Tab-separated table of N, CA and C in Angstrom:
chain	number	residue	atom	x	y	z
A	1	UNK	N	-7.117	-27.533	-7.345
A	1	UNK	CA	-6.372	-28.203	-6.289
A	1	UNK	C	-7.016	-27.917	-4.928
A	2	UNK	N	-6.679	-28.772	-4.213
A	2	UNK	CA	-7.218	-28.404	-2.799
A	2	UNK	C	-6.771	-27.328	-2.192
A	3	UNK	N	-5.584	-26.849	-2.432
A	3	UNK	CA	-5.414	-25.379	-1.733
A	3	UNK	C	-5.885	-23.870	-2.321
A	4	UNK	N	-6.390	-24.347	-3.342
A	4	UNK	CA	-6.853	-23.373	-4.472
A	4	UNK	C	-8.457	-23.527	-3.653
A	5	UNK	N	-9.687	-24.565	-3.459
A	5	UNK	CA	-10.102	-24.698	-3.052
A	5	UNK	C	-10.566	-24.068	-1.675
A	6	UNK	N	-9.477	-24.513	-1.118
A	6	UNK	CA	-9.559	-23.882	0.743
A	6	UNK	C	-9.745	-21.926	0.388
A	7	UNK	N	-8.688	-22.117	-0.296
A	7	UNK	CA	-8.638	-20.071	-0.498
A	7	UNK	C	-9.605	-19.121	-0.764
A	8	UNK	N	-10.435	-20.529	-1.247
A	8	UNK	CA	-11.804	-19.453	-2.362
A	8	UNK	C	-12.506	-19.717	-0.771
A	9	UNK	N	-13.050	-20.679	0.042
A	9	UNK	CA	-13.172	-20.677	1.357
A	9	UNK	C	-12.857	-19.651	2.028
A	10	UNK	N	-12.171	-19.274	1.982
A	10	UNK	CA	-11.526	-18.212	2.708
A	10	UNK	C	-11.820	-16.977	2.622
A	11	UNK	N	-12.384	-16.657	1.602
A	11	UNK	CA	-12.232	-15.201	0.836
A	11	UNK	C	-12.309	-14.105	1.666
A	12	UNK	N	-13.340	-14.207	2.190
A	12	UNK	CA	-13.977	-13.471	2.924
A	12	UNK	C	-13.427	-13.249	4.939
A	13	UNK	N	-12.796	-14.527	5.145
A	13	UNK	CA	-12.063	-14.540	6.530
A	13	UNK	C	-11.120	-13.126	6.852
A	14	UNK	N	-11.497	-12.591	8.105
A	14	UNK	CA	-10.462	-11.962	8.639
A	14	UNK	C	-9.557	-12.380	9.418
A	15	UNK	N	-10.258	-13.631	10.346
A	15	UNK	CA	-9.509	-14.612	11.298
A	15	UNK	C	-9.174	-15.393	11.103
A	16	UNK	N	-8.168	-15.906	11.087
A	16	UNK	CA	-7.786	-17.429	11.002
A	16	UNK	C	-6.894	-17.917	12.279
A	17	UNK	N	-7.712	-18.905	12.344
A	17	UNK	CA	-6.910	-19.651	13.765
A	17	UNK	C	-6.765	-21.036	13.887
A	18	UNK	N	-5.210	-21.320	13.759
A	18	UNK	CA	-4.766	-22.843	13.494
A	18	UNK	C	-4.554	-23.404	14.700
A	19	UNK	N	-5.238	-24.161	15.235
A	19	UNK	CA	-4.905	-24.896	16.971
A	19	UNK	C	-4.944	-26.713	16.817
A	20	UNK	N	-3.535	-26.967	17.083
A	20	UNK	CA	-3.495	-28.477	16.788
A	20	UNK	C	-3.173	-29.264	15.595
A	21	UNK	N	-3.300	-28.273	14.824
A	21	UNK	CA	-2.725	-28.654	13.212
A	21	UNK	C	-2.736	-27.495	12.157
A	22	UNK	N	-1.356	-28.204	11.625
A	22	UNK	CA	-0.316	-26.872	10.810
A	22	UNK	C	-1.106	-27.071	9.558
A	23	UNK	N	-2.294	-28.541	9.218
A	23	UNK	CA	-1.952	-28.730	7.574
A	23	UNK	C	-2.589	-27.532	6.886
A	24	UNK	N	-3.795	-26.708	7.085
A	24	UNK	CA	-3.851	-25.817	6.427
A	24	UNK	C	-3.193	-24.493	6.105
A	25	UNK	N	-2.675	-24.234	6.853
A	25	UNK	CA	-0.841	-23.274	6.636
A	25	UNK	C	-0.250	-23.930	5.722
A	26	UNK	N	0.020	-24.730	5.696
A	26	UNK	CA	0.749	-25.663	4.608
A	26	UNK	C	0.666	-25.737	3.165
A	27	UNK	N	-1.125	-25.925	3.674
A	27	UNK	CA	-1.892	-26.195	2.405
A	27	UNK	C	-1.587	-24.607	1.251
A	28	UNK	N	-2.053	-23.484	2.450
A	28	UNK	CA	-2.086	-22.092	1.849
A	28	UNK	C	-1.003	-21.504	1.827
A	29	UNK	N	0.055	-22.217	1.823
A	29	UNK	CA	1.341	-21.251	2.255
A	29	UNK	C	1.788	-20.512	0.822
A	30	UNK	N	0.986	-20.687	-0.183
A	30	UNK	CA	1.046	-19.527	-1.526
A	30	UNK	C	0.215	-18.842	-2.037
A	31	UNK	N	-1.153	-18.683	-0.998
A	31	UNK	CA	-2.330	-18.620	-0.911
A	31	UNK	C	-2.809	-16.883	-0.610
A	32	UNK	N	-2.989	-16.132	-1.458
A	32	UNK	CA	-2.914	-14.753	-0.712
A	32	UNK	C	-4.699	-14.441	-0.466
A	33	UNK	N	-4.814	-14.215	1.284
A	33	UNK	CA	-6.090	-14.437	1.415
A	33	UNK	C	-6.002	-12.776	2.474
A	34	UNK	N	-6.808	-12.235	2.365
A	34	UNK	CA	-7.253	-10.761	2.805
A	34	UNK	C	-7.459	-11.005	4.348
A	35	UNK	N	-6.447	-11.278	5.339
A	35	UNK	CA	-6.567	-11.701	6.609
A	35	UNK	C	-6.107	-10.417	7.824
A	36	UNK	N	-6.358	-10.281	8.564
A	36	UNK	CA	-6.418	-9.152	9.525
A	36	UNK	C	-5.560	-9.744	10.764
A	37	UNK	N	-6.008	-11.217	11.057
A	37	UNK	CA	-5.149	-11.645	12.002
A	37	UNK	C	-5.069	-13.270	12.306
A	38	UNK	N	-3.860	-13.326	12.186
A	38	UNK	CA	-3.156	-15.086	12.428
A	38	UNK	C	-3.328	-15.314	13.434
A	39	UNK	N	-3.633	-16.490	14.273
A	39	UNK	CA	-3.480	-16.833	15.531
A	39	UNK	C	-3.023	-18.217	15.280
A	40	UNK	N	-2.016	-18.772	15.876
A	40	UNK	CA	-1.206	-20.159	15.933
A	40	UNK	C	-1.673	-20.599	17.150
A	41	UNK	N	-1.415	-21.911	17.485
A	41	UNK	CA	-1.795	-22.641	18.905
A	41	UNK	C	-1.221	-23.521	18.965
A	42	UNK	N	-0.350	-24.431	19.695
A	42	UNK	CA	0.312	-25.901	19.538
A	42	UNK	C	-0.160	-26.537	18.085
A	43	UNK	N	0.925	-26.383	17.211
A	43	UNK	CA	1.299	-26.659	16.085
A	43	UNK	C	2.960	-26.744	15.992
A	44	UNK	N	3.343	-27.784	15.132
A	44	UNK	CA	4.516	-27.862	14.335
A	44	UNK	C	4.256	-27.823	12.564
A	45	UNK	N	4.902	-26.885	12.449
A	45	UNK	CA	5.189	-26.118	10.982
A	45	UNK	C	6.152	-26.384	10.669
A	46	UNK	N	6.383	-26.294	9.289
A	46	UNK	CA	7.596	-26.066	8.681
A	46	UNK	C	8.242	-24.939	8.464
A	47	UNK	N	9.351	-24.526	8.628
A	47	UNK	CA	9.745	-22.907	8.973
A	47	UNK	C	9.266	-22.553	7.269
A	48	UNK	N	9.408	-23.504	6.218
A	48	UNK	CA	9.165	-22.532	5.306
A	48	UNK	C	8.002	-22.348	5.058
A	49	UNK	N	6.794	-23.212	5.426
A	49	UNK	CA	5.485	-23.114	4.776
A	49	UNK	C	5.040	-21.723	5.504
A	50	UNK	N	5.413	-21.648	6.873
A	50	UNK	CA	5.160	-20.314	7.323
A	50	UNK	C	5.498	-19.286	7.205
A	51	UNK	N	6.616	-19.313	6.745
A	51	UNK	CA	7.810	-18.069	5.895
A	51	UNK	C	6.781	-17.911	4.597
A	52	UNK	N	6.496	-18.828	4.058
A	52	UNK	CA	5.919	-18.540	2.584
A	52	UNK	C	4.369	-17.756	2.836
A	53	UNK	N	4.047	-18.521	4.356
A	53	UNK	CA	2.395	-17.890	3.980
A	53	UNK	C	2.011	-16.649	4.165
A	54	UNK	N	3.425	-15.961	5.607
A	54	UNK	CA	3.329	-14.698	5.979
A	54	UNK	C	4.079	-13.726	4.998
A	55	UNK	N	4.886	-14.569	4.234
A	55	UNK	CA	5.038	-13.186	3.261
A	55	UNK	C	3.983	-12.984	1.999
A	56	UNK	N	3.332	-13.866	1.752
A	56	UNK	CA	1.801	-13.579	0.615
A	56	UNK	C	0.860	-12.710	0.561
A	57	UNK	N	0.970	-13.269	2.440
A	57	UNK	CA	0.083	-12.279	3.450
A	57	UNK	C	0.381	-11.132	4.473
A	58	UNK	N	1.622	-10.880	4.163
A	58	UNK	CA	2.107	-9.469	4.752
A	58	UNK	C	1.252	-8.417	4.686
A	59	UNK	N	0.741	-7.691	3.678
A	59	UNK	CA	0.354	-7.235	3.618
A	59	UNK	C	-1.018	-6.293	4.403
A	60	UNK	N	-2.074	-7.608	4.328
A	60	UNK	CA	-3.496	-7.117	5.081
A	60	UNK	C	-2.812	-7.607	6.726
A	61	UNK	N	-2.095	-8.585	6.935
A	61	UNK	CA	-2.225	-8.947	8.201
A	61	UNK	C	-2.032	-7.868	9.105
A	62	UNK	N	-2.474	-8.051	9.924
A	62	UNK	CA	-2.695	-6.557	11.198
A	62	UNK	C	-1.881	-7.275	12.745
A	63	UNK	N	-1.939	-8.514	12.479
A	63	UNK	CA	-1.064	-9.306	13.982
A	63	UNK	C	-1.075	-10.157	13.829
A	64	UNK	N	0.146	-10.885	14.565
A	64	UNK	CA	0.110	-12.907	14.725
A	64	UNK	C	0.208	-12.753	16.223
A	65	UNK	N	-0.685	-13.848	16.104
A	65	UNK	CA	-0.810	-13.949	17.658
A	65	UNK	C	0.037	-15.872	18.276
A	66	UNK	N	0.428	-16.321	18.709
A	66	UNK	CA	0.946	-17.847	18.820
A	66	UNK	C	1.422	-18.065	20.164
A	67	UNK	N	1.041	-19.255	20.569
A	67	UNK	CA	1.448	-19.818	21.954
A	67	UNK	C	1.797	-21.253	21.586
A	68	UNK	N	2.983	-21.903	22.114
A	68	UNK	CA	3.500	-23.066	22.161
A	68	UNK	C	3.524	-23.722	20.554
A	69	UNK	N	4.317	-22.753	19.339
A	69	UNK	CA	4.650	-23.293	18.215
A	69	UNK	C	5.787	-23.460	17.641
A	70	UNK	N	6.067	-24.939	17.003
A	70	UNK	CA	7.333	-24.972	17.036
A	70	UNK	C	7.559	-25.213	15.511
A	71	UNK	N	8.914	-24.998	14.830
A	71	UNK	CA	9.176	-25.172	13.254
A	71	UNK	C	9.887	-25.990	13.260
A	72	UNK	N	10.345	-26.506	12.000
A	72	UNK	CA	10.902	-27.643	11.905
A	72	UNK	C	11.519	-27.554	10.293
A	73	UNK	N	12.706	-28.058	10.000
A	73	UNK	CA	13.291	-27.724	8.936
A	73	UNK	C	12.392	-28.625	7.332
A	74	UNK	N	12.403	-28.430	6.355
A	74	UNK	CA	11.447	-29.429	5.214
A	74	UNK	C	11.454	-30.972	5.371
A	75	UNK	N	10.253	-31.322	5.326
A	75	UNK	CA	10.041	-32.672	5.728
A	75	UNK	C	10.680	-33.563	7.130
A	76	UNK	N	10.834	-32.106	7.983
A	76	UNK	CA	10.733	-33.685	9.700
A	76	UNK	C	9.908	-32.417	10.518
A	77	UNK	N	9.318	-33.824	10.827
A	77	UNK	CA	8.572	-33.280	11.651
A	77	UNK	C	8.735	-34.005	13.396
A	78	UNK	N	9.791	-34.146	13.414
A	78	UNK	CA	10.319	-34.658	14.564
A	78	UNK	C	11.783	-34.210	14.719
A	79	UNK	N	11.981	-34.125	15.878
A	79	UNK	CA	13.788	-33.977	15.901
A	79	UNK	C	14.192	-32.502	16.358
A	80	UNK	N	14.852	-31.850	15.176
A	80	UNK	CA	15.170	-30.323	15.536
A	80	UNK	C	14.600	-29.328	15.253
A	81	UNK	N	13.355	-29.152	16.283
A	81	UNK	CA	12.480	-28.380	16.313
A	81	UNK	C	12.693	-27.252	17.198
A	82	UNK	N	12.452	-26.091	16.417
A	82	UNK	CA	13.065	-24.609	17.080
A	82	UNK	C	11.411	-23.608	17.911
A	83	UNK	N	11.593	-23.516	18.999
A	83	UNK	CA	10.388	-22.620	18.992
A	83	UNK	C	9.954	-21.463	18.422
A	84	UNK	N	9.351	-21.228	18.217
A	84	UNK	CA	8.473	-19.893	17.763
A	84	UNK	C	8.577	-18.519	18.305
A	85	UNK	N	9.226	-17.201	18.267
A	85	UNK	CA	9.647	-16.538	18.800
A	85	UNK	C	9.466	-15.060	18.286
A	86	UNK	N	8.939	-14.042	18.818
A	86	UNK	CA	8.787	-13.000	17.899
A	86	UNK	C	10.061	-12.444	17.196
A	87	UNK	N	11.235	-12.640	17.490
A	87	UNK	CA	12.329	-12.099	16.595
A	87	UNK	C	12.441	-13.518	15.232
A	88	UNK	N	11.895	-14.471	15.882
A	88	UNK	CA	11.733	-15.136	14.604
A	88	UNK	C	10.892	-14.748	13.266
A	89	UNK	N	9.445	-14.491	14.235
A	89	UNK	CA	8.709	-13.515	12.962
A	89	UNK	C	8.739	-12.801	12.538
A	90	UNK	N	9.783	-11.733	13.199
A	90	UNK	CA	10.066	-10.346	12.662
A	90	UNK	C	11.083	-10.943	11.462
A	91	UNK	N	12.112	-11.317	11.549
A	91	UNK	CA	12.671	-12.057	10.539
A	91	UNK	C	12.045	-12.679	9.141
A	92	UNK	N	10.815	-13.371	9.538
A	92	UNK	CA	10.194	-14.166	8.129
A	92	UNK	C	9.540	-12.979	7.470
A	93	UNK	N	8.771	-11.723	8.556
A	93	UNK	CA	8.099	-10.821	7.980
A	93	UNK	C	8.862	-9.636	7.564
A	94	UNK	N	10.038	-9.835	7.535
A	94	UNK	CA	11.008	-8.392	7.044
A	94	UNK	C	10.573	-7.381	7.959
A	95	UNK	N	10.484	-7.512	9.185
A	95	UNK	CA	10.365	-6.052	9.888
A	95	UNK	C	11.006	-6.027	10.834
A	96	UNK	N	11.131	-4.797	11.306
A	96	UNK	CA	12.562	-4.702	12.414
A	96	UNK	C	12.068	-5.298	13.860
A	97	UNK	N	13.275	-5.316	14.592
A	97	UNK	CA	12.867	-6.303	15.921
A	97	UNK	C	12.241	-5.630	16.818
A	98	UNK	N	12.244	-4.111	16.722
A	98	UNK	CA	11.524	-3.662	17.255
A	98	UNK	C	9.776	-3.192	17.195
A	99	UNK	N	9.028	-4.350	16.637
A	99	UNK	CA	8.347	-4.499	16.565
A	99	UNK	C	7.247	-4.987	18.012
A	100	UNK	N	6.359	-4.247	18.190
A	100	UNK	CA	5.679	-4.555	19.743
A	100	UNK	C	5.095	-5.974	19.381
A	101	UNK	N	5.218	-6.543	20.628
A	101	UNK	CA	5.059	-8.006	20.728
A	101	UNK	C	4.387	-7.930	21.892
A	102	UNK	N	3.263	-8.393	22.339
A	102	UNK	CA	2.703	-8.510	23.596
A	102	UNK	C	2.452	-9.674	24.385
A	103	UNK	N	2.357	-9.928	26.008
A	103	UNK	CA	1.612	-11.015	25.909
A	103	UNK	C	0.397	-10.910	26.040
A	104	UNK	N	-0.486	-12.173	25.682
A	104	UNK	CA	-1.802	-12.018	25.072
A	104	UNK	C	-2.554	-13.402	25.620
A	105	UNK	N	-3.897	-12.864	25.988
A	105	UNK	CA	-4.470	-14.914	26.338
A	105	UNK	C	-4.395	-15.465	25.199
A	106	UNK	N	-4.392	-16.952	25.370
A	106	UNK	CA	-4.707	-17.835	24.532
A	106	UNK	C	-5.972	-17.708	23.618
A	107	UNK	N	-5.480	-17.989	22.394
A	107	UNK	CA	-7.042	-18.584	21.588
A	107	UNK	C	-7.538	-19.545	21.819
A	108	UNK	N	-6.838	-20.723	22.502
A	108	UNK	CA	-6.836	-21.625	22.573
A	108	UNK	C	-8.024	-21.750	23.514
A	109	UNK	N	-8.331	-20.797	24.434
A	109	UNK	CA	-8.917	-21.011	25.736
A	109	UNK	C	-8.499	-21.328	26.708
A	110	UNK	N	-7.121	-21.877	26.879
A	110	UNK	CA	-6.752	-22.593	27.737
A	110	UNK	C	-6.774	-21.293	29.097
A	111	UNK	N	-7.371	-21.513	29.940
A	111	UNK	CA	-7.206	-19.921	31.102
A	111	UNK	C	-5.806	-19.970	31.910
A	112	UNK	N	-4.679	-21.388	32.099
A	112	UNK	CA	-3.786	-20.834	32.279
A	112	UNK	C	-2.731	-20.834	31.671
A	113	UNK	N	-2.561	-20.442	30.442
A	113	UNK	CA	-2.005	-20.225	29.207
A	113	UNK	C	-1.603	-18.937	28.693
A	114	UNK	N	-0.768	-18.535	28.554
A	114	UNK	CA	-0.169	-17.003	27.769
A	114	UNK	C	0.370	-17.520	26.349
A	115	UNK	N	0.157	-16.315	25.878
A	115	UNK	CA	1.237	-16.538	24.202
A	115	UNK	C	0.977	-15.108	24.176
A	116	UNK	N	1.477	-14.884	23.133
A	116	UNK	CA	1.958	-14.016	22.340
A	116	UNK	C	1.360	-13.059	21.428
A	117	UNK	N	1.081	-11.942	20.924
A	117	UNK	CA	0.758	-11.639	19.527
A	117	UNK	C	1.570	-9.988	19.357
A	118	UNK	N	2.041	-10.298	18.009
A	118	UNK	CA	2.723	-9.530	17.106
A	118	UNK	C	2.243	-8.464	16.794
A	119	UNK	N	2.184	-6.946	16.766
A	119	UNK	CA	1.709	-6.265	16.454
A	119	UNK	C	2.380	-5.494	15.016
A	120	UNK	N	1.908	-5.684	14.178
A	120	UNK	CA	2.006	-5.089	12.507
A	120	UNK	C	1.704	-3.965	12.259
A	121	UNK	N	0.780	-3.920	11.899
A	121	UNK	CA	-0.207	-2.744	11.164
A	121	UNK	C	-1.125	-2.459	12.598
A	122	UNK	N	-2.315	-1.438	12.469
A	122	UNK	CA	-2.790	-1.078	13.003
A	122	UNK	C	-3.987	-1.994	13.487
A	123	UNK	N	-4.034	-2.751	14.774
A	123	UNK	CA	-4.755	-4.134	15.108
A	123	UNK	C	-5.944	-3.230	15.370
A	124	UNK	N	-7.171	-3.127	14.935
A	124	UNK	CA	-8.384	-2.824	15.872
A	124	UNK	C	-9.219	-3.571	16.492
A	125	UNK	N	-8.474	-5.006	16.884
A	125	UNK	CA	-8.951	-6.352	17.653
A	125	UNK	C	-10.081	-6.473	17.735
A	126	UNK	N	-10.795	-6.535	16.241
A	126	UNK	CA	-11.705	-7.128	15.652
A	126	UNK	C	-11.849	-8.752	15.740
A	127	UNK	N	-12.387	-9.416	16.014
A	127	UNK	CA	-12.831	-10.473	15.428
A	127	UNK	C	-13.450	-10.844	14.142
């Protein structure tokens, strides 16, 4: 399958960074790939494909990082869309709210842009 596909792609990634489109989150959202750190960027997700991908990948992930992402309940992708929020992720990732959350530049590049990233496990902000 194509998401079986993308994963073997992957194998080897520590970074992954989705900017502008959710479909490969989507694609991998059962996908357990050895990742160090998420970065989101203006995307709409589905709260579950992302619920599904960060708990596969709980594990190795070391941080999510996200600026301007919004979820959306199964199949709309328009309408009642909730933003993206670190007590939201602490929630999908089972960890308490007191989890350090920073703000962080964009991946995006954008220079006047802030977001976010999650701190997990021990980040050694590797690329």
């Amino acid at each position: 399958s194509v998401s079986e596909s993308l994963g073997k792609l992957l194998e080897s990634v520590k970074v992954l960074r989705l900017i502008d489109s959710s479909s490969a989150l989507e694609l991998l959202s059962h996908c357990a790939l050895d990742l160090h750190r998420l970065d989101l960027c203006r995307i709409v997700t589905e709260y579950n494909a992302l619920e599904d991908f960060l708990e596969t990948n709980k594990r190795s992930i070391c941080s999510v990082g996200f600026h301007d992402v919004k979820t959306c309940g199964p199949g709309q992708l328009e309408g009642n869309l909730s933003e993206l929020s670190s007590s939201m992720l602490c929630k999908m990732l089972k960890v308490p709210l007191s989890t350090p959350c920073q703000a962080a530049d964009c991946v995006c590049r954008s220079s006047w842009e802030r977001g976010w990233r999650l701190l997990l496990h021990n980040d050694g902000g590797t690329e």
